[in-house]
Coordinates of C-alpha atoms in Angstrom, one line a residue:
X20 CA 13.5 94.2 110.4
X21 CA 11.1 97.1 109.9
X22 CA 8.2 95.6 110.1
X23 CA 5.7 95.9 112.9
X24 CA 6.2 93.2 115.2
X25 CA 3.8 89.9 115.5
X26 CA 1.6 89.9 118.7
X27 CA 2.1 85.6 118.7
X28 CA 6.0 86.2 118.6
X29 CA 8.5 85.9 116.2
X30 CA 8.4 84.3 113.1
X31 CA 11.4 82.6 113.2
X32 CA 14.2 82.7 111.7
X33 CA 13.8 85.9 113.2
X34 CA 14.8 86.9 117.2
X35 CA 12.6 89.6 118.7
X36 CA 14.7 92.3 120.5
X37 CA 13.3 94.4 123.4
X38 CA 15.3 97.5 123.9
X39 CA 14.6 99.3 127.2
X40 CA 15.4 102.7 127.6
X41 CA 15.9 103.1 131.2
X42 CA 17.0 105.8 133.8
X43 CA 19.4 104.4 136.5
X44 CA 20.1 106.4 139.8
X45 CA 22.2 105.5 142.8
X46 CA 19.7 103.9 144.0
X47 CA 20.3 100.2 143.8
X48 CA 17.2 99.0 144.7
X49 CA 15.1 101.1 142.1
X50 CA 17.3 100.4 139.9
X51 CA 16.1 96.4 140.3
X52 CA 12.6 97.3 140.4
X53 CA 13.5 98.7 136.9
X54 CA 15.2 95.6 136.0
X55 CA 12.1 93.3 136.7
X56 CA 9.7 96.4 134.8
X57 CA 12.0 95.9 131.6
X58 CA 12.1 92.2 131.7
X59 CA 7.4 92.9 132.8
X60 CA 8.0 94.4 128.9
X61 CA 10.0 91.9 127.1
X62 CA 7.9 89.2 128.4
X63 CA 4.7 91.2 127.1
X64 CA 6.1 91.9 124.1
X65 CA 7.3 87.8 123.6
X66 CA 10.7 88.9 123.3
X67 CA 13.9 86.7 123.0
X68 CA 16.6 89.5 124.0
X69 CA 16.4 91.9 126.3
X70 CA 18.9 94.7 126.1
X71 CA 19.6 97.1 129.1
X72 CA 22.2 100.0 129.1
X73 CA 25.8 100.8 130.6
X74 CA 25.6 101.2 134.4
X75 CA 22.1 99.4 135.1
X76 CA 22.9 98.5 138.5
X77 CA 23.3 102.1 139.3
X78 CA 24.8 105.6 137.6
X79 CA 25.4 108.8 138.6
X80 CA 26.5 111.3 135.6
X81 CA 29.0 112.6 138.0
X82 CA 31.0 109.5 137.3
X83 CA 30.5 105.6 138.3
X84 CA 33.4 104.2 140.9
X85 CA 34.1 101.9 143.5
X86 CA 31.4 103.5 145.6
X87 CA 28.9 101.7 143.3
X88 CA 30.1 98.6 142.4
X89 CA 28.8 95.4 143.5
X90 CA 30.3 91.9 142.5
X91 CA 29.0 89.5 140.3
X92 CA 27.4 87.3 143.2
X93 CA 25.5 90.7 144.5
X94 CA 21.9 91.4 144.1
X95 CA 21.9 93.0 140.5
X96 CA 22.5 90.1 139.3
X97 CA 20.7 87.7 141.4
X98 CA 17.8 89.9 140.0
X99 CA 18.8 89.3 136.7
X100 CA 19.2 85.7 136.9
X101 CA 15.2 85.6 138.6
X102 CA 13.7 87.2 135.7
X103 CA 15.4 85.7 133.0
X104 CA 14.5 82.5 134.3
X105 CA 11.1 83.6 135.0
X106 CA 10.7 84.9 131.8
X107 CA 12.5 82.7 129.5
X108 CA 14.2 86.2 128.3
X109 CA 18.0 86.5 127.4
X110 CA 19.5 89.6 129.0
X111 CA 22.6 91.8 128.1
X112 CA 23.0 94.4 130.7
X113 CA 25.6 96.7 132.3
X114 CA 27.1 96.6 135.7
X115 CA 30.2 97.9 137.8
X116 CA 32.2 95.5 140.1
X117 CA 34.9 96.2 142.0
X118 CA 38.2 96.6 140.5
X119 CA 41.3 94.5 142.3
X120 CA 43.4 96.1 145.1
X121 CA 46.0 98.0 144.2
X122 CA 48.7 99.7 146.3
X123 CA 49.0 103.7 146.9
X124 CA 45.5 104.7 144.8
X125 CA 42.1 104.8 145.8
X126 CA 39.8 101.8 145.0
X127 CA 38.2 101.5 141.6
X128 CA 35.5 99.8 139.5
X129 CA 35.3 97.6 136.2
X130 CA 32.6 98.3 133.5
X131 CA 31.1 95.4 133.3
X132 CA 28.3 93.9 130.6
X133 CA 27.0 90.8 131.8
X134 CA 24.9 88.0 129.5
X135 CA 22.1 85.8 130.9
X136 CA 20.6 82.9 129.2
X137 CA 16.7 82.0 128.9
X138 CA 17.4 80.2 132.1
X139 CA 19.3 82.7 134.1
X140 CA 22.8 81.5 134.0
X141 CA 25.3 83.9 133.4
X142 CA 26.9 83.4 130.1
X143 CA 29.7 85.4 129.4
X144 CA 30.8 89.1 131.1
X145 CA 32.8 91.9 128.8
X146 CA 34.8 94.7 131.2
X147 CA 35.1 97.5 128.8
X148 CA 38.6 98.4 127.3
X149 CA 38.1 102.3 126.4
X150 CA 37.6 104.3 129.1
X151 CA 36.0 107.4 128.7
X152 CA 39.1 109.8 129.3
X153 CA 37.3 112.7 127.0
X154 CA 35.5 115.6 126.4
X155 CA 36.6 117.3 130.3
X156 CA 36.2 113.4 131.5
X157 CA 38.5 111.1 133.3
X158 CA 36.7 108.0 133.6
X159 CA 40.4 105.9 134.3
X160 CA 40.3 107.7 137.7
X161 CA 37.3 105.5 138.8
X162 CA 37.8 102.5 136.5
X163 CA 40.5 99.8 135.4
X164 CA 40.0 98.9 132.1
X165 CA 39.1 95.6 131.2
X166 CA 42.5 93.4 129.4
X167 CA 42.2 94.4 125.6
X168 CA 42.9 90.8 124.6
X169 CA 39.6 88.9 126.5
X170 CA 37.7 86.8 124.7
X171 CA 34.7 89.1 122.7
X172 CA 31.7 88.5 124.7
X173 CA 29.2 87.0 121.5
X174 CA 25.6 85.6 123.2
X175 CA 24.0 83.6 120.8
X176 CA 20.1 84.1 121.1
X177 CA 17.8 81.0 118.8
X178 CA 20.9 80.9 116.0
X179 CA 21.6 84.9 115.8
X180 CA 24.9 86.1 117.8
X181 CA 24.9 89.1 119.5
X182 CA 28.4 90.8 120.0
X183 CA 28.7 93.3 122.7
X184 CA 30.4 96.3 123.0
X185 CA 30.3 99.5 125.9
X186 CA 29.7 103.5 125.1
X187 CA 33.1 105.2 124.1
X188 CA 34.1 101.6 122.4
X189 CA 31.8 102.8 119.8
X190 CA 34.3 105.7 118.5
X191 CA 36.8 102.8 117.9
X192 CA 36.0 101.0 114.8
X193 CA 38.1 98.0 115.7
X194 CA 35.9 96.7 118.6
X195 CA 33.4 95.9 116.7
X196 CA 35.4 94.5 114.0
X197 CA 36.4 92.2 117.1
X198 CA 32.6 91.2 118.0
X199 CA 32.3 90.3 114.0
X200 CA 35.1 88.9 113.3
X201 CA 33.9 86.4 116.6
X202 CA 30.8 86.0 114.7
X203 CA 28.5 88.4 115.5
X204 CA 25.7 89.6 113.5
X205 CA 23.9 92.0 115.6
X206 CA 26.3 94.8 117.5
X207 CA 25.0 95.2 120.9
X208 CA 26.2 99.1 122.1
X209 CA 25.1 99.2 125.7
X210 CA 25.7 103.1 126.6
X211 CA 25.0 106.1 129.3
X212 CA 26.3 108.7 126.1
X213 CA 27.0 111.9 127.9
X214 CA 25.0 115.1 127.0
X215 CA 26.6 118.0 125.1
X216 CA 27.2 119.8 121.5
X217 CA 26.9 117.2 118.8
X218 CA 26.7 114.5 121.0
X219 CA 23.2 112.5 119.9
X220 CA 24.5 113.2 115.8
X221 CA 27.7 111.4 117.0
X222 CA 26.1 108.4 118.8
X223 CA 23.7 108.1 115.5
X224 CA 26.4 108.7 112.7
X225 CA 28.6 106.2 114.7
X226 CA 26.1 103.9 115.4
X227 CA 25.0 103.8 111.7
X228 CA 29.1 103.3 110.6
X229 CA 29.3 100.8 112.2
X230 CA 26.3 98.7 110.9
X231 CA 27.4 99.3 107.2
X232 CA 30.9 98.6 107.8
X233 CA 30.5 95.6 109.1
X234 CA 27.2 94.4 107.5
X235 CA 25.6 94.1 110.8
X236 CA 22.4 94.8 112.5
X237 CA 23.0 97.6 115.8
X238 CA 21.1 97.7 118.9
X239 CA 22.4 100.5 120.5
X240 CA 20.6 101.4 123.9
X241 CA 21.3 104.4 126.1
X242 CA 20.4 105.6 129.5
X243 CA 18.1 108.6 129.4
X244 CA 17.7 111.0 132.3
X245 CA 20.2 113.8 133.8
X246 CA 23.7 114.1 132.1
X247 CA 22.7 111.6 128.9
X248 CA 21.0 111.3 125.9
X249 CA 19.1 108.4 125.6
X250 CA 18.0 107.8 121.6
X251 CA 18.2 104.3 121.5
X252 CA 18.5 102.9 118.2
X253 CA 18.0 99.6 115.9
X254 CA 20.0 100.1 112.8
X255 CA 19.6 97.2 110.0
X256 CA 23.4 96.4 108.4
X257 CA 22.6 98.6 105.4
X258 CA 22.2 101.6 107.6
X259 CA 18.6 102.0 108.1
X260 CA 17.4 103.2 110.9
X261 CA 14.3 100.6 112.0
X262 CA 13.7 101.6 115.5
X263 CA 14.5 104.8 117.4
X264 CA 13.9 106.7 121.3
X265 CA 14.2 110.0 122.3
X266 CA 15.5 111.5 125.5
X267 CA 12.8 110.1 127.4
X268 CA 12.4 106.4 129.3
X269 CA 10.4 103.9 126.7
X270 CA 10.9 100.4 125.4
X271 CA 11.2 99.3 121.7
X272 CA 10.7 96.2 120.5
X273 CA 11.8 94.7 117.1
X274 CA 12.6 91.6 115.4
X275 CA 15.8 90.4 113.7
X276 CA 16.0 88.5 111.0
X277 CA 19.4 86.9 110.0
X278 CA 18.4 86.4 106.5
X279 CA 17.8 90.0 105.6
X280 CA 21.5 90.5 107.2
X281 CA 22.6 87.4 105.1
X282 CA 21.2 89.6 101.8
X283 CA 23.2 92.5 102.8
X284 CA 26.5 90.7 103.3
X285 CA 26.0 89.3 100.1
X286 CA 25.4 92.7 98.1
X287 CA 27.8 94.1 99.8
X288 CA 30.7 91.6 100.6
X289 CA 33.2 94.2 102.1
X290 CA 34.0 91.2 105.2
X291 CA 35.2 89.2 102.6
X292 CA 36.9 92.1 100.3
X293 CA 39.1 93.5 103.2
X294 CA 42.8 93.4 103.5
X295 CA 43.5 94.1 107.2
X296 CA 43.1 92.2 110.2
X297 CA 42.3 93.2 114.0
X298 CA 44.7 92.1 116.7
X299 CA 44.8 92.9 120.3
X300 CA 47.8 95.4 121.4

């Protein structure tokens, strides 16, 4: 997984992986033109997967609501499903769509990751179950959280399966013990990882957890610009960092191989040694 990266595309087994750095605004249709600039990248690069962060469509560190959303049939989307098909690229990238009616409270959003395939159909959809009610944050008044017994959303890209999980998920072991125990092999973390004291050691210590503990290979992609931190990250399953951003907007492109995670989950068998199970509740 460290190794540079073949101009004539991956050498399969192997799935290349472009992770694009991005910096969403309120601004829905710049946000789009940033869409189709990622995907511009992947294609370049002769990527399989491209991986976008929490609150593509739009974000505003002040806090994502209702104000924002846009459904599944909107123009995010519909963008999304263009490129992909133009491109031949996979997509994993984060939304907000309206939350349901609900009487005596003001109108709220769902977190929503969204999966396209190489030909632009949408795949599978993952409304994220921890909502961000820390650090002087509320996010439950602007969101419902998605039901904590949905099917794991795993997208399987040429053979390897990508399990997705949403920013403050990442603080909670079990819901990526949820995406492997579905079959993942790659963690996808799709974040907008608010600034502040100790908050980029946190998003790499628990990033790099969670690729030991479970054996797997992280792609964990943030939203830089105001109120985040950006600093993206590839992590191989024994911890290794492969791939890294700063703060600022970039791209990163590496490949996957599922043999070298194969290697590492037989050194270190700690799936198969476990004693405990995860259940929804």
């Amino acid at each position: 997984m460290s190794s540079p990266v073949n101009p004539a595309g991956p050498v399969r087994p192997a799935v290349r992986v472009t992770v694009a750095q991005i910096a969403s605004t309120t601004d829905h249709g710049a946000n789009r033109q940033l869409v189709v600039d990622a995907f511009a990248a992947a294609a370049s690069a002769r990527a399989d997967l491209l991986v976008l962060p929490e609150y593509t469509s739009a974000f505003d560190p002040a806090g994502v609501g209702h104000d924002l959303a846009e459904p599944l049939d909107g123009p995010f989307v519909a963008t999304l499903r263009d490129q992909a098909a133009a491109t031949g690229v996979v997509v994993v990238a984060g939304t907000a769509v309206p939350g349901a009616a609900a009487p005596g409270r003001a109108a709220r959003a769902v977190n929503t990751m969204v999966a396209l395939d190489a030909h632009g159909d949408l795949v599978g959809t993952y409304r994220k179950v921890h909502l961000y009610d820390a650090f002087g944050t509320r996010e439950s008044d602007r969101l419902e959280p998605g039901p904590v017994d949905a099917a794991p959303l795993v997208v399987d890209v040429h053979g390897l399966r990508f399990g997705v999980i949403t920013c403050y998920d990442l603080r909670f072991p079990e819901s990526a013990r949820r995406v492997v125990d579905a079959g993942a092999q790659v963690l996808v973390v799709a974040g907008a990882w608010a600034c502040g004291p100790l908050k980029v050691a946190h998003w790499t210590t628990l990033a790099t957890a969670r690729a030991i503990e479970n054996t797997a290979a992280v792609v964990a992609v943030g939203q830089a610009g105001r109120g985040v931190i950006g600093h993206s990250l590839v992590i191989a399953p024994d911890g290794v960092v492969v791939a890294s951003l700063d703060e600022n907007v970039a791209t990163a492109t590496v490949d996957i191989d599922p043999t070298d995670i194969a290697a590492v989950r037989e050194r270190n068998p700690s799936l198969a040694n476990r004693r405990y199970r995860v259940v929804a509740g």
